[in-house]
Amino acid sequence: MSTNNDPNKRYEVLFSMLEIYNEQVRDLLSKDNPKGGLNVRQNPKLGMFYVEGLKKVPVGSYSEIEKRMEQGNFTNKCNLL
């Protein structure tokens, strides 16, 4: 991992977590998922795929990422019951 000590550069790390099950995409960080799942789209200019409405949470450390992963796993387990 490289480091950059340039004080003029800023970084933002966003975390999302999704599940694809039975051809439906669900946001594991959101309590509200539309019936039928979220839509996967492609940006025609960039050619990149993205999920419409997927929650993006800013994180500042690895421990915050772990916390969000636990949240997503808990949401997934609750939906299985």
XYZ file of N, CA and C in Angstrom:
243
model
N 0.845 -1.164 0.000
C 0.000 0.000 0.000
C 0.896 1.234 0.000
N 0.620 2.156 -0.876
C 1.421 3.373 -0.926
C 0.744 4.479 -0.123
N 1.542 5.422 0.296
C 1.005 6.565 1.032
C 1.321 7.827 0.267
N 0.473 8.820 0.432
C 0.673 10.105 -0.213
C 0.516 11.167 0.854
N 1.543 11.934 1.075
C 1.520 12.951 2.123
C 1.191 14.338 1.593
N 0.676 14.425 0.376
C 0.313 15.716 -0.202
C -0.906 16.269 0.530
N -0.768 17.408 1.227
C -1.893 17.958 1.995
C -3.021 18.492 1.116
N -2.771 18.642 -0.185
C -3.799 19.167 -1.088
C -4.701 18.076 -1.655
N -4.360 16.831 -1.417
C -5.183 15.727 -1.921
C -6.108 15.238 -0.826
N -7.343 14.963 -1.226
C -8.329 14.428 -0.291
C -8.925 13.173 -0.902
N -9.243 12.230 -0.054
C -9.822 10.966 -0.499
C -11.109 10.708 0.262
N -12.033 10.068 -0.426
C -13.265 9.642 0.229
C -13.491 8.181 -0.140
N -13.709 7.355 0.855
C -13.978 5.938 0.629
C -15.439 5.687 0.970
N -16.162 5.103 0.015
C -17.576 4.787 0.207
C -17.747 3.271 0.225
N -18.645 2.802 1.079
C -18.891 1.370 1.229
C -20.341 1.067 0.882
N -20.547 0.021 0.113
C -21.877 -0.494 -0.211
C -21.837 -2.003 -0.066
N -23.005 -2.590 0.139
C -23.075 -4.052 0.253
C -24.399 -4.508 -0.339
N -24.319 -5.437 -1.278
C -25.537 -5.906 -1.932
C -25.554 -7.417 -2.004
N -26.733 -7.921 -2.305
C -26.920 -9.359 -2.485
C -27.696 -9.559 -3.778
N -27.286 -10.540 -4.554
C -28.050 -10.943 -5.738
C -28.603 -12.327 -5.444
N -29.930 -12.422 -5.418
C -30.589 -13.687 -5.109
C -31.821 -13.802 -5.993
N -31.972 -14.919 -6.674
C -33.097 -15.125 -7.597
C -33.224 -13.972 -8.590
N -32.082 -13.539 -9.123
C -32.010 -12.479 -10.129
C -32.519 -11.128 -9.631
N -32.559 -10.942 -8.320
C -32.948 -9.657 -7.738
C -31.797 -9.113 -6.910
N -31.573 -7.804 -7.018
C -30.502 -7.138 -6.280
C -31.105 -6.444 -5.067
N -30.535 -6.746 -3.885
C -30.995 -6.123 -2.638
C -29.849 -5.372 -1.986
N -30.164 -4.210 -1.435
C -29.202 -3.398 -0.694
C -29.182 -3.893 0.746
N -28.051 -4.414 1.202
C -27.965 -4.972 2.552
C -27.718 -3.912 3.622
N -27.511 -2.658 3.230
C -27.344 -1.583 4.207
C -28.615 -0.764 4.368
N -29.651 -1.116 3.626
C -30.913 -0.380 3.678
C -32.027 -1.281 4.189
N -32.907 -0.709 4.976
C -34.070 -1.466 5.457
C -35.179 -1.488 4.413
N -35.145 -0.523 3.509
C -36.191 -0.392 2.493
C -35.647 -0.790 1.125
N -36.084 -1.929 0.637
C -35.726 -2.372 -0.702
C -37.003 -2.490 -1.517
N -36.996 -1.970 -2.741
C -38.213 -2.042 -3.551
C -38.559 -3.481 -3.917
N -39.841 -3.738 -4.026
C -40.287 -5.060 -4.459
C -39.745 -5.291 -5.870
N -39.166 -6.437 -6.091
C -38.562 -6.725 -7.385
C -37.080 -6.401 -7.435
N -36.570 -5.767 -6.377
C -35.138 -5.484 -6.291
C -34.725 -4.179 -6.937
N -33.451 -3.863 -6.787
C -32.866 -2.656 -7.372
C -32.468 -2.933 -8.818
N -32.371 -1.874 -9.609
C -32.023 -2.009 -11.018
C -30.526 -1.836 -11.243
N -29.964 -2.726 -12.054
C -28.572 -2.596 -12.476
C -28.580 -1.858 -13.807
N -27.757 -0.818 -13.890
C -27.685 0.018 -15.090
C -26.243 0.079 -15.581
N -26.088 0.514 -16.826
C -24.757 0.736 -17.383
C -24.659 2.177 -17.847
N -23.593 2.852 -17.436
C -23.334 4.214 -17.885
C -22.816 4.127 -19.318
N -23.568 4.672 -20.297
C -23.157 4.519 -21.695
C -21.841 5.225 -22.026
N -21.538 6.304 -21.342
C -20.301 7.044 -21.631
C -19.074 6.334 -21.063
N -19.208 5.813 -19.848
C -18.066 5.181 -19.182
C -18.040 3.666 -19.351
N -19.188 3.082 -19.685
C -19.269 1.634 -19.826
C -19.304 0.892 -18.500
N -19.377 1.634 -17.400
C -19.389 1.018 -16.067
C -20.811 0.651 -15.664
N -20.915 -0.400 -14.865
C -22.205 -0.802 -14.323
C -22.367 -0.221 -12.927
N -23.608 0.067 -12.556
C -23.911 0.556 -11.214
C -25.309 0.097 -10.831
N -25.602 0.153 -9.542
C -26.916 -0.243 -9.042
C -27.653 1.022 -8.620
N -28.767 1.257 -9.273
C -29.576 2.442 -8.999
C -30.124 2.403 -7.580
N -29.880 3.463 -6.805
C -30.425 3.557 -5.459
C -29.649 2.812 -4.393
N -28.496 2.241 -4.739
C -27.691 1.511 -3.758
C -27.093 2.501 -2.762
N -27.276 2.214 -1.487
C -26.780 3.098 -0.429
C -25.258 3.073 -0.396
N -24.651 4.263 -0.332
C -23.195 4.406 -0.238
C -22.892 5.127 1.062
N -22.120 4.483 1.922
C -21.829 5.021 3.251
C -20.350 5.402 3.327
N -20.031 6.650 3.707
C -18.619 7.001 3.870
C -18.005 6.279 5.066
N -16.795 5.774 4.884
C -16.071 5.100 5.964
C -14.674 5.709 6.072
N -14.173 5.773 7.299
C -12.881 6.397 7.524
C -11.812 5.461 8.040
N -12.185 4.203 8.294
C -11.203 3.251 8.814
C -11.667 1.830 8.501
N -10.739 0.896 8.647
C -11.092 -0.498 8.416
C -12.124 -0.981 9.431
N -12.049 -0.484 10.656
C -13.019 -0.907 11.673
C -14.430 -0.442 11.302
N -14.544 0.711 10.648
C -15.863 1.159 10.184
C -16.378 0.253 9.074
N -15.482 -0.210 8.213
C -15.882 -1.141 7.154
C -16.380 -2.444 7.777
N -15.650 -2.951 8.763
C -16.078 -4.179 9.446
C -17.448 -4.002 10.084
N -17.688 -2.846 10.690
C -18.975 -2.564 11.328
C -20.101 -2.592 10.294
N -19.869 -1.989 9.143
C -20.883 -1.980 8.080
C -21.097 -3.380 7.509
N -20.039 -4.171 7.427
C -20.190 -5.546 6.947
C -21.041 -6.363 7.914
N -20.823 -6.159 9.210
C -21.648 -6.840 10.216
C -23.105 -6.413 10.075
N -23.329 -5.122 9.835
C -24.692 -4.614 9.640
C -25.339 -5.292 8.438
N -24.615 -5.385 7.331
C -25.143 -6.022 6.125
C -25.409 -7.500 6.327
N -24.520 -8.180 7.020
C -24.724 -9.608 7.300
C -25.923 -9.825 8.209
N -26.121 -8.931 9.182
C -27.275 -9.023 10.076
C -28.568 -8.830 9.289
N -28.589 -7.837 8.398
C -29.767 -7.590 7.559
C -30.078 -8.816 6.722
N -29.046 -9.424 6.155
C -29.232 -10.607 5.330
C -29.804 -11.761 6.146
N -29.276 -11.992 7.346
C -29.774 -13.077 8.202
C -31.221 -12.841 8.608
N -31.573 -11.599 8.919
C -32.951 -11.286 9.322
C -33.928 -11.546 8.184
N -33.497 -11.303 6.955
C -34.373 -11.528 5.815
C -34.544 -13.003 5.492
N -33.657 -13.834 6.004
C -33.771 -15.272 5.764
C -34.752 -15.943 6.709
N -35.049 -15.269 7.819
C -35.943 -15.872 8.820
C -37.386 -15.839 8.383
